GROMACS .gro file of C-alpha atoms in nm:
model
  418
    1UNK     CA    1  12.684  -3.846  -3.848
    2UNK     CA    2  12.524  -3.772  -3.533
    3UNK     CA    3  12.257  -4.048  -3.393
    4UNK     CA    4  11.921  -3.932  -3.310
    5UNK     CA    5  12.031  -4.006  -2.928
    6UNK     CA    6  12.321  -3.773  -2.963
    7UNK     CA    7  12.070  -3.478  -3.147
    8UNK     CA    8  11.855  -3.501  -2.819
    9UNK     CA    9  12.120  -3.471  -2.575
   10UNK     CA   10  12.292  -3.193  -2.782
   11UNK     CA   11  11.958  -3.050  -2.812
   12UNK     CA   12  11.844  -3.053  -2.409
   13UNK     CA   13  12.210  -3.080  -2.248
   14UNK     CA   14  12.318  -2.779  -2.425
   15UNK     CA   15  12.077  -2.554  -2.267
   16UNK     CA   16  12.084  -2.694  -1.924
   17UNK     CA   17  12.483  -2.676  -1.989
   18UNK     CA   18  12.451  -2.302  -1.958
   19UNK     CA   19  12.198  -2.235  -1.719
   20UNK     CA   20  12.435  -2.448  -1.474
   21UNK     CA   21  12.688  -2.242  -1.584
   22UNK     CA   22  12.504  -1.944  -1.494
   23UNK     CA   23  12.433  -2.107  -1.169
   24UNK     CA   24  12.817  -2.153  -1.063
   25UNK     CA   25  12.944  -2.014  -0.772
   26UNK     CA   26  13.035  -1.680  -0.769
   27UNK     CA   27  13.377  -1.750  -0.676
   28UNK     CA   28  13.407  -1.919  -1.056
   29UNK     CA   29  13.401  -1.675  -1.302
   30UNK     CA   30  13.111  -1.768  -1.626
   31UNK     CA   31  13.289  -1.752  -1.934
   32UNK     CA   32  12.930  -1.681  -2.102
   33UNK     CA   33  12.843  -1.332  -1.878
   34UNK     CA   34  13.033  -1.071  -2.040
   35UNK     CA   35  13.091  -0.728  -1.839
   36UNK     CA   36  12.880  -0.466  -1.978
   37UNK     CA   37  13.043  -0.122  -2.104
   38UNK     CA   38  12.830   0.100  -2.331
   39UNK     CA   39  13.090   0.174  -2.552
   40UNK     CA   40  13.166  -0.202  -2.621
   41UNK     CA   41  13.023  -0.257  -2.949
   42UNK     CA   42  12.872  -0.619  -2.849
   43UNK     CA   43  12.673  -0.663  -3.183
   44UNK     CA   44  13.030  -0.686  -3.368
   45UNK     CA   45  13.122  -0.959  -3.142
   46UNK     CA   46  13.087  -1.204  -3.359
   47UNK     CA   47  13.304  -1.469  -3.587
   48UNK     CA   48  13.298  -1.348  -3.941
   49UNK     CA   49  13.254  -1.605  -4.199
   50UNK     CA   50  13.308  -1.522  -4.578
   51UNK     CA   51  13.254  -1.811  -4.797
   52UNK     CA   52  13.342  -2.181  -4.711
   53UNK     CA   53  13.332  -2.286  -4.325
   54UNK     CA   54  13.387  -2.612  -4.377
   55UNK     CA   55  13.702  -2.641  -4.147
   56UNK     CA   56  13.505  -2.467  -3.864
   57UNK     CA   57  13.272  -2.748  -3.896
   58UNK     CA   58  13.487  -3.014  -3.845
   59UNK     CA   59  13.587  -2.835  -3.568
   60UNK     CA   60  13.268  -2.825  -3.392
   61UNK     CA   61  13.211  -3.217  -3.474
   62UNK     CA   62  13.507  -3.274  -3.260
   63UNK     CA   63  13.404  -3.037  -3.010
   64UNK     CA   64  13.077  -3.201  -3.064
   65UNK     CA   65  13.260  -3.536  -2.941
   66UNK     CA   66  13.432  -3.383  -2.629
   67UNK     CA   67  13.172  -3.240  -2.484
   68UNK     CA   68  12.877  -3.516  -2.552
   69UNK     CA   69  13.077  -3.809  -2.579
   70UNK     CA   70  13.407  -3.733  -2.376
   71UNK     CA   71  13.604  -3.838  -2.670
   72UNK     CA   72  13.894  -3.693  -2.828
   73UNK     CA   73  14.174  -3.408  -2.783
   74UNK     CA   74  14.144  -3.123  -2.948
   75UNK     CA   75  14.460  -2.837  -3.032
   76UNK     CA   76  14.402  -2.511  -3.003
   77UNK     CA   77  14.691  -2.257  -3.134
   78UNK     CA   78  14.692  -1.892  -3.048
   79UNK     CA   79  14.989  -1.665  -3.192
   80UNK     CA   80  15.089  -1.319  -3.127
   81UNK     CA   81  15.313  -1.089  -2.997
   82UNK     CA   82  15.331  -0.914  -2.676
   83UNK     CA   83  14.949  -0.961  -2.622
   84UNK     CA   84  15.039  -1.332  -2.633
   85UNK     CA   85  15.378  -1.342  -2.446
   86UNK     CA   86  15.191  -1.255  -2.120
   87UNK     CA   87  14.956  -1.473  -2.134
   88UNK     CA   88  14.644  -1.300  -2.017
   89UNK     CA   89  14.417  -1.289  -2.303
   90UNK     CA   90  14.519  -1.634  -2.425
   91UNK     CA   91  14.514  -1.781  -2.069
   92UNK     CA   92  14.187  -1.614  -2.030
   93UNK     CA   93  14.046  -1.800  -2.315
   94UNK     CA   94  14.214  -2.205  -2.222
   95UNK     CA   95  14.046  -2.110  -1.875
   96UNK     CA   96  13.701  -2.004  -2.049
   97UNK     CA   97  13.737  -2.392  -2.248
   98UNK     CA   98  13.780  -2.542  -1.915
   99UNK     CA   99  13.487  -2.381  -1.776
  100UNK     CA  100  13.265  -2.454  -2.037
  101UNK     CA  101  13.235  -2.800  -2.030
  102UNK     CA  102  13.357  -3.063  -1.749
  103UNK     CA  103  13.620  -3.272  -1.891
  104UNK     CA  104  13.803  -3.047  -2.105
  105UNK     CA  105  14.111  -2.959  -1.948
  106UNK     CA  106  14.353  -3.169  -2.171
  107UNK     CA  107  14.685  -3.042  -2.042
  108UNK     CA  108  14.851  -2.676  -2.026
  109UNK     CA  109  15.006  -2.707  -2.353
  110UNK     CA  110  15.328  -2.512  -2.488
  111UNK     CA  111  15.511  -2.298  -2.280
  112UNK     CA  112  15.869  -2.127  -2.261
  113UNK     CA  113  16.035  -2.044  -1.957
  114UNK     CA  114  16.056  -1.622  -2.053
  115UNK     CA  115  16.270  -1.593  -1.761
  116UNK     CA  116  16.586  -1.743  -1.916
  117UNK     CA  117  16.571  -1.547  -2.191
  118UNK     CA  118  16.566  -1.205  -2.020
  119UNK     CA  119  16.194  -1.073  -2.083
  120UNK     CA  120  15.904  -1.090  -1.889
  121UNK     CA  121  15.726  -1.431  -1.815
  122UNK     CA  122  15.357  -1.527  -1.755
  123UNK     CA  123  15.282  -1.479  -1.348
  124UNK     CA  124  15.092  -1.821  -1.296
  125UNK     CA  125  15.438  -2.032  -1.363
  126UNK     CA  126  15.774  -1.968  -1.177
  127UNK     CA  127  16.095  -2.058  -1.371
  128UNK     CA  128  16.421  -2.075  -1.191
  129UNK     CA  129  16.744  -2.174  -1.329
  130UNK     CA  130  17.135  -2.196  -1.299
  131UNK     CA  131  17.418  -2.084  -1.534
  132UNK     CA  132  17.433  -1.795  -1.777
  133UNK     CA  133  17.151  -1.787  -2.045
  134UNK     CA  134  17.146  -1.542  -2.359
  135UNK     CA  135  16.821  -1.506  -2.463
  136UNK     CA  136  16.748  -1.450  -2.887
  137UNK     CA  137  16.412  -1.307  -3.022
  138UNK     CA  138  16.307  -1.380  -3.379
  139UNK     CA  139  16.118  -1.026  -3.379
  140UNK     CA  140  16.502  -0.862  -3.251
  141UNK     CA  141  16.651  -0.840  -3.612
  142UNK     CA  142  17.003  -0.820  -3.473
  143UNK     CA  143  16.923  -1.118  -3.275
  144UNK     CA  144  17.096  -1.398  -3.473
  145UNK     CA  145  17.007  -1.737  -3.355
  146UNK     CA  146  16.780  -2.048  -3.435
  147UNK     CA  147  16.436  -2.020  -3.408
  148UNK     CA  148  16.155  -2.262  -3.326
  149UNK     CA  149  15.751  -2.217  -3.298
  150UNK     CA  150  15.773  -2.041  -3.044
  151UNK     CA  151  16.015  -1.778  -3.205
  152UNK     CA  152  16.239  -1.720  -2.909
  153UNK     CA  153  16.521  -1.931  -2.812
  154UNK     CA  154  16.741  -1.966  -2.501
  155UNK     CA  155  17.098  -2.060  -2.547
  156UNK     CA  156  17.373  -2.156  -2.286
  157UNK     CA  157  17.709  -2.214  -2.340
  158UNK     CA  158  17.844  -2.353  -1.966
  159UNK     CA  159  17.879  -2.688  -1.925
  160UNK     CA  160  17.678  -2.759  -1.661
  161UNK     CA  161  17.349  -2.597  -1.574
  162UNK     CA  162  16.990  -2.669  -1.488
  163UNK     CA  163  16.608  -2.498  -1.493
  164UNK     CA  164  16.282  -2.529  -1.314
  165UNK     CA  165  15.969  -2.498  -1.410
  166UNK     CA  166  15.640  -2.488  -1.126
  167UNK     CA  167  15.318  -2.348  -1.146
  168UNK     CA  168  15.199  -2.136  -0.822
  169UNK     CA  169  14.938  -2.232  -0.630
  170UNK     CA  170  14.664  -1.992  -0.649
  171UNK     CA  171  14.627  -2.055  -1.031
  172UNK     CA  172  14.313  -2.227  -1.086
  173UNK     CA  173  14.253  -2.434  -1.286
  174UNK     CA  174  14.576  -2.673  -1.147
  175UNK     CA  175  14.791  -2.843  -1.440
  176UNK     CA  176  14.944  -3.168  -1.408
  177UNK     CA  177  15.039  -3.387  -1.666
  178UNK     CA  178  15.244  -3.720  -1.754
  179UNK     CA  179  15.447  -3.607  -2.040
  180UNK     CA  180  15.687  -3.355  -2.148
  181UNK     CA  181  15.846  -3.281  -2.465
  182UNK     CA  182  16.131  -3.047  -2.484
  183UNK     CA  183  16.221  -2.861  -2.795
  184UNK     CA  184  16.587  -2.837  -2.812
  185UNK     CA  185  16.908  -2.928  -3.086
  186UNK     CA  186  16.970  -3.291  -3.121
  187UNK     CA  187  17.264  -3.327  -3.296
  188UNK     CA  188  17.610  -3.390  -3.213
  189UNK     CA  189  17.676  -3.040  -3.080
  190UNK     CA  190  17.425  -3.027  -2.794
  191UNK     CA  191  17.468  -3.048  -2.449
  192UNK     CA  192  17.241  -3.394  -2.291
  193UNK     CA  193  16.910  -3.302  -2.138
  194UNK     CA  194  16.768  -3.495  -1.824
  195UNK     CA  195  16.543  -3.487  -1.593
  196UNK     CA  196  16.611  -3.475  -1.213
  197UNK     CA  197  16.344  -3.694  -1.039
  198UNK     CA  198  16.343  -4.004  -0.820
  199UNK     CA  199  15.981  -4.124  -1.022
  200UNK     CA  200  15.999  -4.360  -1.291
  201UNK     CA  201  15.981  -4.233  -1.627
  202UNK     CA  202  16.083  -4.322  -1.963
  203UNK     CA  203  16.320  -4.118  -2.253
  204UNK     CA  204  16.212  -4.055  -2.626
  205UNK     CA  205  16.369  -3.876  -2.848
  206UNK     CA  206  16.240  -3.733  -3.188
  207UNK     CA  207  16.556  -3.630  -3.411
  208UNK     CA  208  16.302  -3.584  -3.666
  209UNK     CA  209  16.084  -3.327  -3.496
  210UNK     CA  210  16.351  -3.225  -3.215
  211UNK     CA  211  16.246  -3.293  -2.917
  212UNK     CA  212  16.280  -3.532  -2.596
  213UNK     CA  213  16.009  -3.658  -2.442
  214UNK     CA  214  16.000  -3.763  -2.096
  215UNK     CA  215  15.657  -4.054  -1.994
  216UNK     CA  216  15.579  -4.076  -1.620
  217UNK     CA  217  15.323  -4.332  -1.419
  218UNK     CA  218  15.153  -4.067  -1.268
  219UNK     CA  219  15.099  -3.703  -1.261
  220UNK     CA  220  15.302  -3.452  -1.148
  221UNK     CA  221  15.268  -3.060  -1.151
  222UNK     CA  222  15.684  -2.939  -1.220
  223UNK     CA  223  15.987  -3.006  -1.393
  224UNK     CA  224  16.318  -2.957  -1.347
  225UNK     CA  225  16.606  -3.099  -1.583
  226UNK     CA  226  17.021  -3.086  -1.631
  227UNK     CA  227  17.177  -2.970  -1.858
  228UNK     CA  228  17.547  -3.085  -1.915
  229UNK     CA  229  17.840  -3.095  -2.126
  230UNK     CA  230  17.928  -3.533  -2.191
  231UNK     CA  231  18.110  -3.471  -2.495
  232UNK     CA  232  18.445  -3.263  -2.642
  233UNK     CA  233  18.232  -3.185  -2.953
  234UNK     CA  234  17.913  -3.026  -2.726
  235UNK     CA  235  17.902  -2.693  -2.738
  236UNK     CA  236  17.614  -2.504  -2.651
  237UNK     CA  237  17.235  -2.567  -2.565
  238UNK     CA  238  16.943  -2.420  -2.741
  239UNK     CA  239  16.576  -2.441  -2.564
  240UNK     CA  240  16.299  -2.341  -2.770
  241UNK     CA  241  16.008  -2.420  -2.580
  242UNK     CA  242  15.824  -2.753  -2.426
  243UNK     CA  243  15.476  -2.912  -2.361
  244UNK     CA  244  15.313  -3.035  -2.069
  245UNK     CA  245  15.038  -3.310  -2.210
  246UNK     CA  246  14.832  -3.556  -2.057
  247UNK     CA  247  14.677  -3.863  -2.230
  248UNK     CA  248  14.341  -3.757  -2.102
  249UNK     CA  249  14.093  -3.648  -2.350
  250UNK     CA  250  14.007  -3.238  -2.362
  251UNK     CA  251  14.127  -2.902  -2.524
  252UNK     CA  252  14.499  -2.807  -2.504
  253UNK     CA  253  14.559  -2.480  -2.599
  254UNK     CA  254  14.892  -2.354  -2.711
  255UNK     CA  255  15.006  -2.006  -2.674
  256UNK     CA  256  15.268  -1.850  -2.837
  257UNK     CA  257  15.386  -1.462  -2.828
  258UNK     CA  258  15.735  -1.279  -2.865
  259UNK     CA  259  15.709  -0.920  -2.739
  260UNK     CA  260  15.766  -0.703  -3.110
  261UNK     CA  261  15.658  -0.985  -3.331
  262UNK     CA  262  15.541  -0.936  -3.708
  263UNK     CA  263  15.454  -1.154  -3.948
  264UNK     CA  264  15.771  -1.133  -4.096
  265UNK     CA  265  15.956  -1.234  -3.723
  266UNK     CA  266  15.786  -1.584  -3.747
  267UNK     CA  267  15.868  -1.621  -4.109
  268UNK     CA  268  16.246  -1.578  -3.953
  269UNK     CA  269  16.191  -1.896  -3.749
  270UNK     CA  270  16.327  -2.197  -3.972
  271UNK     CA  271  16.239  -2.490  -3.732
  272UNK     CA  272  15.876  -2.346  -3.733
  273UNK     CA  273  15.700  -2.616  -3.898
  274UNK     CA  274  15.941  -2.867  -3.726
  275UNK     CA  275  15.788  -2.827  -3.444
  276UNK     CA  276  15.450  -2.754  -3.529
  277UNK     CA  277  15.374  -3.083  -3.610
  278UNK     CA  278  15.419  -3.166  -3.252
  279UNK     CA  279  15.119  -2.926  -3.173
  280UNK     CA  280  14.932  -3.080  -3.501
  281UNK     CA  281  14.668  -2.770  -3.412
  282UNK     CA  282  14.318  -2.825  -3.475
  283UNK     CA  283  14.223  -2.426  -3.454
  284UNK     CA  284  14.457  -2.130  -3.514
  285UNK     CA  285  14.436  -1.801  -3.369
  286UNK     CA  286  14.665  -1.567  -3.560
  287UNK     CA  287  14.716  -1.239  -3.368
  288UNK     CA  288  14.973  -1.067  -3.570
  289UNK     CA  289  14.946  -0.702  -3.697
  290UNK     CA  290  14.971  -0.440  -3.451
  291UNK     CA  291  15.387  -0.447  -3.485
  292UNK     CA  292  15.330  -0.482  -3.852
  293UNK     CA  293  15.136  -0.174  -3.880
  294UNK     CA  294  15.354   0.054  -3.694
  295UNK     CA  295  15.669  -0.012  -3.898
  296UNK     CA  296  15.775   0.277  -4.095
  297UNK     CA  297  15.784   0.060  -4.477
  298UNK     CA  298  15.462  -0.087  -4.393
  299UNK     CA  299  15.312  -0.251  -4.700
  300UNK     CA  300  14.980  -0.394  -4.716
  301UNK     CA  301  15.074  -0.633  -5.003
  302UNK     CA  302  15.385  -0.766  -4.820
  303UNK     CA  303  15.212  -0.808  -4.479
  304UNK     CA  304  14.953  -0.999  -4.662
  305UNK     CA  305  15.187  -1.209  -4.822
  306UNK     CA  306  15.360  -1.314  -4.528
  307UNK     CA  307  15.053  -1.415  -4.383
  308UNK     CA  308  14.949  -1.649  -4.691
  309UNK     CA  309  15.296  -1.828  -4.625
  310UNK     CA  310  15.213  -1.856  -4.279
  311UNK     CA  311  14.846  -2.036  -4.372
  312UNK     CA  312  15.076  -2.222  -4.581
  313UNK     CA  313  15.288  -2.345  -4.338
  314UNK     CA  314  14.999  -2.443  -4.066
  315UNK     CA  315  14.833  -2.589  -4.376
  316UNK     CA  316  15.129  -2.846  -4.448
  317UNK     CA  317  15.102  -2.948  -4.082
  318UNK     CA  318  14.687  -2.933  -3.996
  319UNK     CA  319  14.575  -2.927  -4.361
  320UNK     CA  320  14.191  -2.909  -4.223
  321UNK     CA  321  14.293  -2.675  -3.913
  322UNK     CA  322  14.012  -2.375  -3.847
  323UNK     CA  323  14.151  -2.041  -3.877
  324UNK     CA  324  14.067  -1.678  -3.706
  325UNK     CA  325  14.246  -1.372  -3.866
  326UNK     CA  326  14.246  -1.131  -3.565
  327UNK     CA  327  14.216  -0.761  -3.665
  328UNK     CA  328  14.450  -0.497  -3.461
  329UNK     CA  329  14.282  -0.352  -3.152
  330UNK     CA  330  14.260   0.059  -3.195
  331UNK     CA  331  14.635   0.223  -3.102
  332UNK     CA  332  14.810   0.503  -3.095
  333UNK     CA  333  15.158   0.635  -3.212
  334UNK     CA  334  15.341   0.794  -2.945
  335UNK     CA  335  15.032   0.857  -2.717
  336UNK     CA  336  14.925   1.149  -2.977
  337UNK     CA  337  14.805   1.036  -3.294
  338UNK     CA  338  14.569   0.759  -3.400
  339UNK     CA  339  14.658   0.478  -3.594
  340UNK     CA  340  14.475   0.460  -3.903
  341UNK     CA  341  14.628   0.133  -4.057
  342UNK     CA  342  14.440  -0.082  -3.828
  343UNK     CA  343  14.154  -0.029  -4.094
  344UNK     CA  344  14.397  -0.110  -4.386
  345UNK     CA  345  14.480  -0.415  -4.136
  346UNK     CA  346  14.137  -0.509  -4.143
  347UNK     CA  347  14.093  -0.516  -4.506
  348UNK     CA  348  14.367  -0.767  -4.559
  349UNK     CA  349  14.227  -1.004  -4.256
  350UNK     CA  350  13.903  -1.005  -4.474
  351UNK     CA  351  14.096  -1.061  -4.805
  352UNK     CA  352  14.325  -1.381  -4.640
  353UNK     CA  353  13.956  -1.511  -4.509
  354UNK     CA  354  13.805  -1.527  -4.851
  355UNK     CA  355  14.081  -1.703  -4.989
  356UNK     CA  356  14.168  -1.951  -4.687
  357UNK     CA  357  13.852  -2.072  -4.599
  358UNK     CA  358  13.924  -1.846  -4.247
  359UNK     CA  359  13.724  -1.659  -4.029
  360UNK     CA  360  13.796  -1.302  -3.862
  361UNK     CA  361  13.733  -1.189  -3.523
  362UNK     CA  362  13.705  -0.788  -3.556
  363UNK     CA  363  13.870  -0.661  -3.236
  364UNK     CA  364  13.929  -0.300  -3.416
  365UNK     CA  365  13.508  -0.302  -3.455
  366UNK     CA  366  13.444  -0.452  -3.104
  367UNK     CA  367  13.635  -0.176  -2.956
  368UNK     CA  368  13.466   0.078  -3.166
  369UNK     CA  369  13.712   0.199  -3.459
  370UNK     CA  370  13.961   0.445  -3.481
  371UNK     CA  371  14.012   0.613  -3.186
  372UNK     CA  372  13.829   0.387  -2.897
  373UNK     CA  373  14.123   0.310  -2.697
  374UNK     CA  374  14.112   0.626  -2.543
  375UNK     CA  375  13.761   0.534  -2.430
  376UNK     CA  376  13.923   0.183  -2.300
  377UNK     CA  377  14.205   0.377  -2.150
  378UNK     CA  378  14.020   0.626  -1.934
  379UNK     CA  379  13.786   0.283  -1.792
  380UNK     CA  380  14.147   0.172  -1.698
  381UNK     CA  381  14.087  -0.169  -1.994
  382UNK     CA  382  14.410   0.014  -2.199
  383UNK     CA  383  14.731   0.112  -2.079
  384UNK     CA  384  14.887   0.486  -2.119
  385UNK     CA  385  15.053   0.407  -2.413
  386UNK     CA  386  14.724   0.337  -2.647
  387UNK     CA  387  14.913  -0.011  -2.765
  388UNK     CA  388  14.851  -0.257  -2.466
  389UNK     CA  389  14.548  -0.389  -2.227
  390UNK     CA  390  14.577  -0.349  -1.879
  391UNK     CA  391  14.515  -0.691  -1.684
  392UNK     CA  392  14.167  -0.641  -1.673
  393UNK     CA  393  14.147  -0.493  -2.006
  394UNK     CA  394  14.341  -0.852  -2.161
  395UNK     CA  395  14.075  -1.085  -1.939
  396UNK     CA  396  13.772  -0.909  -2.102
  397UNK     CA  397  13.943  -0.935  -2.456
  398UNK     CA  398  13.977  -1.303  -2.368
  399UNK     CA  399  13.651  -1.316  -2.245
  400UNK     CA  400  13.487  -1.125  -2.597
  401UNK     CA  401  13.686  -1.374  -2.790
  402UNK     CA  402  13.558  -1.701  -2.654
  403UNK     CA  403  13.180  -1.564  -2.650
  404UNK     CA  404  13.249  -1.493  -3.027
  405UNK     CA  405  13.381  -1.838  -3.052
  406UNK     CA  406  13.120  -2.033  -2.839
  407UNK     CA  407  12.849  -1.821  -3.069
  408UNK     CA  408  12.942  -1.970  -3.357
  409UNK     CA  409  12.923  -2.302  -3.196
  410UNK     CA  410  12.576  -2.231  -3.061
  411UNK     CA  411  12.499  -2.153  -3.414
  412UNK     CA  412  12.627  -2.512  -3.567
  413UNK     CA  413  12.441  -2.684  -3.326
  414UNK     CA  414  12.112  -2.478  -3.426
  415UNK     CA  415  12.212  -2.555  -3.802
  416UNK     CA  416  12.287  -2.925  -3.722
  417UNK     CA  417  11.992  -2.989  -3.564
  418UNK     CA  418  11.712  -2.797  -3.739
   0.00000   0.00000   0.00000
C-alpha cells in the first residue's frame, strides 16, 4: 500500500515526468510523441483487457517502485520470430523504458551472438569468433539439435576456439554490466568455457539451470571467452544464448526471436523452461503467429493449444508474470493475395486472454485490417514482400507498443489514486 507521500509524488511527478520528457533535446527521441500517419488507426492503440488484470497490477506496483522509489528490477520478456531476431521493434521498446524514467536501465539482458550460427544478427552488437560453428534453428524442422529459450543453438565441434561479443559505439543508450551468464551443456561431454580477461572476476556454475556465470568488480562493456577441449570424453560445445546483468536496480528486457518461428518451434525447445527461470520474467510479450498462419495445415485449435502450453510453461516459472498476446500485423502471400487468417489469429489472442488473465495488443487493428500493409508499404513502414517492417516501419511499431503499454500505466495510476 502506497503512503499518502508516495500518492502525491505519483500524483505531481508523473505529470512533470512527461512534460520534461517533452522538453528533451531533440537529439533524444520521446518515447511518448508518436509520428502521425492518417491511416494509423491510433484509437486502437490501446492494451485490451478482458476480465481479471490482476497480474498487470502487480506489475505497475513494481513499476510503481522503480520509478518513485528507485527500488527493484523488473524482467521484461519479448518473443517472436523474425520481427524479434533483429531486434528493432524490441530494442525500440528497452530504449523507450530507458527513456521514460531516469534510473531504469537495468542491464541489456539476453542476447545470442546470430553471427555464429549463420543468420543475420542485431547491428548495435558485433560478434566475432574462431573455429567452425554449425548453427541449429528450432523453427528449421530438419534442424536436429538441443534447444534452449532462445530456440537457436550454436554448436562446435574443434577443440579449441573462441568468440567475442562488443557493442558499437554509436548505440545509445551504452550497456555495461558486471555479470554474465552463459547458457551452454554442463555435463561431462562439453568443452570448458572461460573467459579471457586480465580483471578479477569470479566462476559460478548452475548445473541445475545450465549456465556459468562470470562476477566482476567493476563494469565492463564486452566479452570474449575460450572455448577448449580438457578432456578425452569432450566432444562438442553447444551455446544457447547469455545475459549481460548488472546489480543495479531498473528494467531488463529480454528479447528473443528465431527467423520462421511458430508456436510449435518453441514447443521444440526442451531446455526452455531451464533457462527461463534465469530470466524469472515479470511481463511477457508473446509475438508468435504470423509463421503460424501461413503454414499450409494451419489449425486454429492447434495454434491455440500450443500457446496455452506456452502460458503454461512461463506460468511454472513467473506464476504472477503479466502477459500481452500480440495479434499478426496485416500480410500478404506471395506479394498478391491478402492474408485473411490474421483475423482468425485475432480471435484466438482474445480467447487465450479471457482464459489467462492476459491482455492483447491489436497490431492487425492498429494497422487498419486486412489489407493495410499495402498502405504501410507505399509510406516505405513495410517491406516489398507485405510480411516485414522496414527499419523505420519496426521503430514506430516499437514506438505504438510502448505508448499502448505506458497508457495502461497512466490509467492504474488514475485508478490508484482517485
Amino acid at each position: 500500500m502506497k503512503t499518502i507521500i508516495n500518492r502525491y509524488i505519483a500524483l505531481t511527478i508523473v505529470p512533470l515526468l512527461l512534460l520534461n520528457l517533452l522538453a528533451v533535446a531533440q537529439e533524444v527521441e520521446n518515447p511518448h510523441v508518436l509520428k502521425q500517419y492518417d491511416f494509423i488507426y491510433y484509437e486502437n492503440n490501446t492494451l485490451n483487457f478482458y476480465n481479471d488484470s490482476s497480474n498487470f497490477e502487480t506489475l505497475f506496483g513494481r513499476l510503481d517502485d522503480l520509478i518513485f522509489e528507485g527500488k527493484g528490477k523488473i524482467s521484461v520478456l519479448q518473443v517472436g520470430g523474425s520481427h524479434i531476431q533483429a531486434d528493432i521493434w524490441s530494442d525500440r521498446i528497452r530504449q523507450n523504458f530507458f527513456k521514460f524514467s531516469p534510473g531504469l536501465n537495468g542491464g541489456r539482458g539476453f542476447l545470442f551472438p546470430f553471427t555464429m550460427a549463420h543468420t543475420n544478427n542485431p547491428y548495435y552488437y558485433k560478434v566475432t569468433y574462431t573455429g567452425s560453428w554449425e548453427g541449429f534453428r528450432s523453427s528449421v524442422k530438419e534442424h536436429e539439435s538441443e534447444y534452449g529459450v532462445s530456440g537457436i543453438t550454436a554448436t562446435t565441434h574443434d577443440s579449441l576456439t573462441s568468440f567475442q561479443i562488443a557493442f558499437r559505439n554509436k548505440h545509445c543508450p551504452k550497456y555495461d554490466f558486471n555479470r554474465v551468464k552463459v547458457f551452454h551443456d554442463l555435463d561431462s561431454t562439453g568443452y570448458k568455457l572461460a573467459f579471457v580477461a586480465d580483471s578479477n572476476h569470479t566462476v559460478v556454475v548452475n548445473e541445475e539451470i545450465g549456465y556459468t556465470e562470470f562476477l566482476f568488480d567493476h563494469y565492463i562493456d564486452s566479452v570474449a571467452f575460450t572455448i577448449t577441449k580438457t578432456d578425452t570424453l569432450q566432444d562438442h560445445f553447444n551455446l544457447y544464448g547469455l545475459t549481460l546483468e548488472t546489480d543495479d536496480p531498473g528494467i531488463v528486457y529480454h528479447a528473443i526471436g528465431v527467423n520462421g518461428a511458430s508456436t510449435e518451434s518453441y514447443l521444440r525447445c526442451n531446455k526452455f523452461t531451464q533457462h527461463l527461470s534465469a530470466l524469472k520474467p515479470d511481463l511477457v510479450i508473446f509475438c508468435m503467429g504470423i509463421n503460424d498462419a501461413y503454414h499450409p495445415d494451419f489449425s486454429a485449435k492447434d495454434y491455440e493449444h500450443n500457446y496455452d502450453t506456452l502460458v503454461q510453461w512461463i506460468r511454472a516459472v513467473s506464476p504472477d508474470a503479466a502477459i500481452i498476446f500480440t495479434t499478426n500485423n496485416d500480410s500478404y502471400y506471395k506479394r498478391r493475395y491478402p492474408n485473411r487468417r490474421a483475423e482468425q489469429i485475432r480471435t484466438v489472442m482474445i480467447s487465450l486472454a479471457k482464459r489467462h488473465g492476459a491482455a492483447v495488443w491489436d497490431l492487425y487493428g492498429v494497422m487498419g485490417g486486412l489489407g493495410s500493409s499495402r498502405t504501410w508499404e507505399r509510406n516505405k513502414l513495410v517491406k516489398r514482400d507485405k510480411i516485414h517492417f522496414t527499419r523505420t516501419g519496426y521503430r514506430l511499431v516499437g514506438d505504438l507498443m510502448f505508448s499502448a503499454l505506458v497508457g495502461a500505466y497512466d490509467n492504474h495510476l488514475k485508478l490508484a489514486f482517485e
